[in-house]
PDB file of C-alpha atoms in Angstrom:
ATOM      1  CA  LEU A   1      -4.018   9.950   9.395  1.00 50.00           C
ATOM      2  CA  ALA A   2      -2.477  13.150  10.692  1.00 55.00           C
ATOM      3  CA  GLY A   3      -0.965  12.589  14.108  1.00 58.00           C
ATOM      4  CA  THR A   4      -1.520   8.833  14.037  1.00 62.00           C
ATOM      5  CA  VAL A   5       0.906   5.957  13.860  1.00 64.00           C
ATOM      6  CA  GLY A   6       2.373   5.583  10.391  1.00 72.00           C
ATOM      7  CA  GLY A   7       0.793   8.486   8.585  1.00 82.00           C
ATOM      8  CA  ILE A   8       1.167   9.017   4.854  1.00 87.00           C
ATOM      9  CA  ASP A   9       4.361   6.965   4.561  1.00 87.00           C
ATOM     10  CA  LEU A  10       2.575   3.903   5.901  1.00 89.00           C
ATOM     11  CA  LEU A  11      -0.422   4.517   3.636  1.00 90.00           C
ATOM     12  CA  LEU A  12       1.807   4.782   0.563  1.00 92.00           C
ATOM     13  CA  HIS A  13       3.692   1.649   1.617  1.00 92.00           C
ATOM     14  CA  LEU A  14       0.478  -0.338   2.107  1.00 92.00           C
ATOM     15  CA  LEU A  15      -0.989   0.838  -1.189  1.00 93.00           C
ATOM     16  CA  SER A  16       2.202  -0.188  -2.967  1.00 94.00           C
ATOM     17  CA  ASN A  17       2.244  -3.641  -1.408  1.00 94.00           C
ATOM     18  CA  ILE A  18      -1.374  -4.755  -1.704  1.00 93.00           C
ATOM     19  CA  VAL A  19      -1.439  -4.258  -5.456  1.00 92.00           C
ATOM     20  CA  ASP A  20      -0.269  -7.811  -6.193  1.00 90.00           C
ATOM     21  CA  LEU A  21      -2.632  -9.604  -3.831  1.00 89.00           C
ATOM     22  CA  PRO A  22      -4.522 -12.376  -5.622  1.00 88.00           C
ATOM     23  CA  VAL A  23      -8.158 -11.350  -5.236  1.00 90.00           C
ATOM     24  CA  THR A  24     -11.575 -12.493  -6.320  1.00 89.00           C
ATOM     25  CA  LYS A  25     -14.681 -10.381  -6.639  1.00 89.00           C
ATOM     26  CA  ALA A  26     -16.046 -11.959  -3.457  1.00 90.00           C
ATOM     27  CA  THR A  27     -12.853 -11.247  -1.502  1.00 89.00           C
ATOM     28  CA  VAL A  28     -12.870  -7.578  -2.431  1.00 89.00           C
ATOM     29  CA  LYS A  29     -16.571  -7.211  -1.673  1.00 89.00           C
ATOM     30  CA  GLU A  30     -16.661  -9.166   1.584  1.00 93.00           C
ATOM     31  CA  SER A  31     -13.540  -7.542   3.015  1.00 91.00           C
ATOM     32  CA  GLY A  32     -14.686  -4.028   2.169  1.00 92.00           C
ATOM     33  CA  MET A  33     -11.257  -3.310   0.704  1.00 90.00           C
ATOM     34  CA  GLY A  34     -12.674  -2.157  -2.625  1.00 88.00           C
ATOM     35  CA  LYS A  35     -14.690   0.606  -0.992  1.00 91.00           C
ATOM     36  CA  ALA A  36     -11.890   1.502   1.405  1.00 91.00           C
ATOM     37  CA  ILE A  37      -9.349   1.813  -1.410  1.00 90.00           C
ATOM     38  CA  GLY A  38     -11.735   3.971  -3.438  1.00 88.00           C
ATOM     39  CA  ALA A  39     -12.448   6.193  -0.438  1.00 91.00           C
ATOM     40  CA  VAL A  40      -8.760   6.978   0.055  1.00 90.00           C
ATOM     41  CA  GLU A  41      -8.713   9.112  -3.111  1.00 87.00           C
ATOM     42  CA  LYS A  42     -11.587  11.253  -1.855  1.00 89.00           C
ATOM     43  CA  HIS A  43     -10.365  11.573   1.735  1.00 89.00           C
ATOM     44  CA  SER A  44      -8.918  14.836   3.053  1.00 87.00           C
ATOM     45  CA  VAL A  45      -5.601  13.065   3.642  1.00 83.00           C
ATOM     46  CA  CYS A  46      -5.288  12.886  -0.138  1.00 86.00           C
ATOM     47  CA  LYS A  47      -7.259  15.736  -1.720  1.00 88.00           C
ATOM     48  CA  GLY A  48      -5.207  18.863  -2.255  1.00 89.00           C
ATOM     49  CA  THR A  49      -2.053  17.526  -0.595  1.00 89.00           C
ATOM     50  CA  PRO A  50       1.446  17.134  -2.014  1.00 91.00           C
ATOM     51  CA  ASN A  51       0.929  13.344  -1.894  1.00 90.00           C
ATOM     52  CA  GLU A  52      -2.305  13.369  -3.920  1.00 92.00           C
ATOM     53  CA  SER A  53      -0.724  12.296  -7.208  1.00 94.00           C
ATOM     54  CA  ALA A  54       1.217   9.438  -5.566  1.00 94.00           C
ATOM     55  CA  ILE A  55      -1.893   8.168  -3.770  1.00 93.00           C
ATOM     56  CA  VAL A  56      -4.129   8.454  -6.839  1.00 94.00           C
ATOM     57  CA  GLU A  57      -1.520   6.641  -8.962  1.00 95.00           C
ATOM     58  CA  ARG A  58      -1.269   3.769  -6.468  1.00 95.00           C
ATOM     59  CA  VAL A  59      -5.048   3.485  -6.080  1.00 94.00           C
ATOM     60  CA  SER A  60      -5.501   3.396  -9.871  1.00 95.00           C
ATOM     61  CA  ASN A  61      -2.831   0.721 -10.126  1.00 95.00           C
ATOM     62  CA  ILE A  62      -4.573  -1.363  -7.452  1.00 95.00           C
ATOM     63  CA  LYS A  63      -7.913  -1.076  -9.255  1.00 93.00           C
ATOM     64  CA  GLU A  64      -6.376  -2.156 -12.578  1.00 94.00           C
ATOM     65  CA  LYS A  65      -4.417  -5.075 -11.135  1.00 94.00           C
ATOM     66  CA  TRP A  66      -7.322  -6.291  -9.004  1.00 92.00           C
ATOM     67  CA  GLN A  67      -9.698  -6.195 -11.980  1.00 92.00           C
ATOM     68  CA  ALA A  68      -7.179  -8.237 -13.950  1.00 92.00           C
ATOM     69  CA  SER A  69      -6.839 -10.679 -11.041  1.00 91.00           C
ATOM     70  CA  VAL A  70     -10.616 -11.099 -10.791  1.00 90.00           C
ATOM     71  CA  LYS A  71     -10.873 -11.744 -14.553  1.00 91.00           C
ATOM     72  CA  ALA A  72      -7.966 -14.200 -14.500  1.00 89.00           C
ATOM     73  CA  ARG A  73      -9.420 -16.167 -11.603  1.00 86.00           C
ATOM     74  CA  LYS A  74     -12.826 -16.184 -13.257  1.00 83.00           C
ATOM     75  CA  SER A  75     -11.395 -17.592 -16.491  1.00 83.00           C
ATOM     76  CA  GLU A  76      -9.321 -20.157 -14.554  1.00 81.00           C
ATOM     77  CA  LEU A  77     -12.493 -21.316 -12.814  1.00 76.00           C
ATOM     78  CA  ALA A  78     -14.408 -21.470 -16.094  1.00 78.00           C
ATOM     79  CA  SER A  79     -11.711 -23.528 -17.814  1.00 80.00           C
ATOM     80  CA  ALA A  80     -11.366 -25.845 -14.818  1.00 79.00           C
ATOM     81  CA  THR A  81     -15.105 -26.628 -14.757  1.00 78.00           C
ATOM     82  CA  LYS A  82     -15.456 -27.034 -18.524  1.00 70.00           C
ATOM     83  CA  PRO A  83     -15.825 -30.720 -19.486  1.00 66.00           C
ATOM     84  CA  SER A  84     -13.051 -31.930 -21.733  1.00 58.00           C
ATOM     85  CA  THR A  85     -13.984 -33.533 -25.002  1.00 58.00           C
ATOM     86  CA  SER A  86     -11.788 -35.919 -26.914  1.00 54.00           C
ATOM     87  CA  VAL A  87     -11.878 -35.734 -30.643  1.00 58.00           C
ATOM     88  CA  GLY A  88     -11.515 -38.890 -32.663  1.00 56.00           C
ATOM     89  CA  SER A  89     -11.388 -41.363 -29.786  1.00 53.00           C
ATOM     90  CA  ALA A  90     -12.894 -44.760 -30.396  1.00 55.00           C
ATOM     91  CA  PRO A  91     -14.755 -46.719 -27.684  1.00 53.00           C
TER      92      PRO A  91
END
């Protein structure tokens, strides 16, 4: 990112703002965002720089929130497809 448009400020901004995106496992996998987010921590733009802790914190937050989003959407889907049963209803 050195010498390119945006640089670290843009990266930090993007990492802060994508955390609340509603995602599914398929969305993360198909878009490649999961791998890209994970690669940021290991990239030279992060490792050993003054911004490393801020980047690692944001990436960890994204991973946690996205895992929660995937689980929430999975449970919503499961409850929506579950047949409802009525107890005590007479024909």
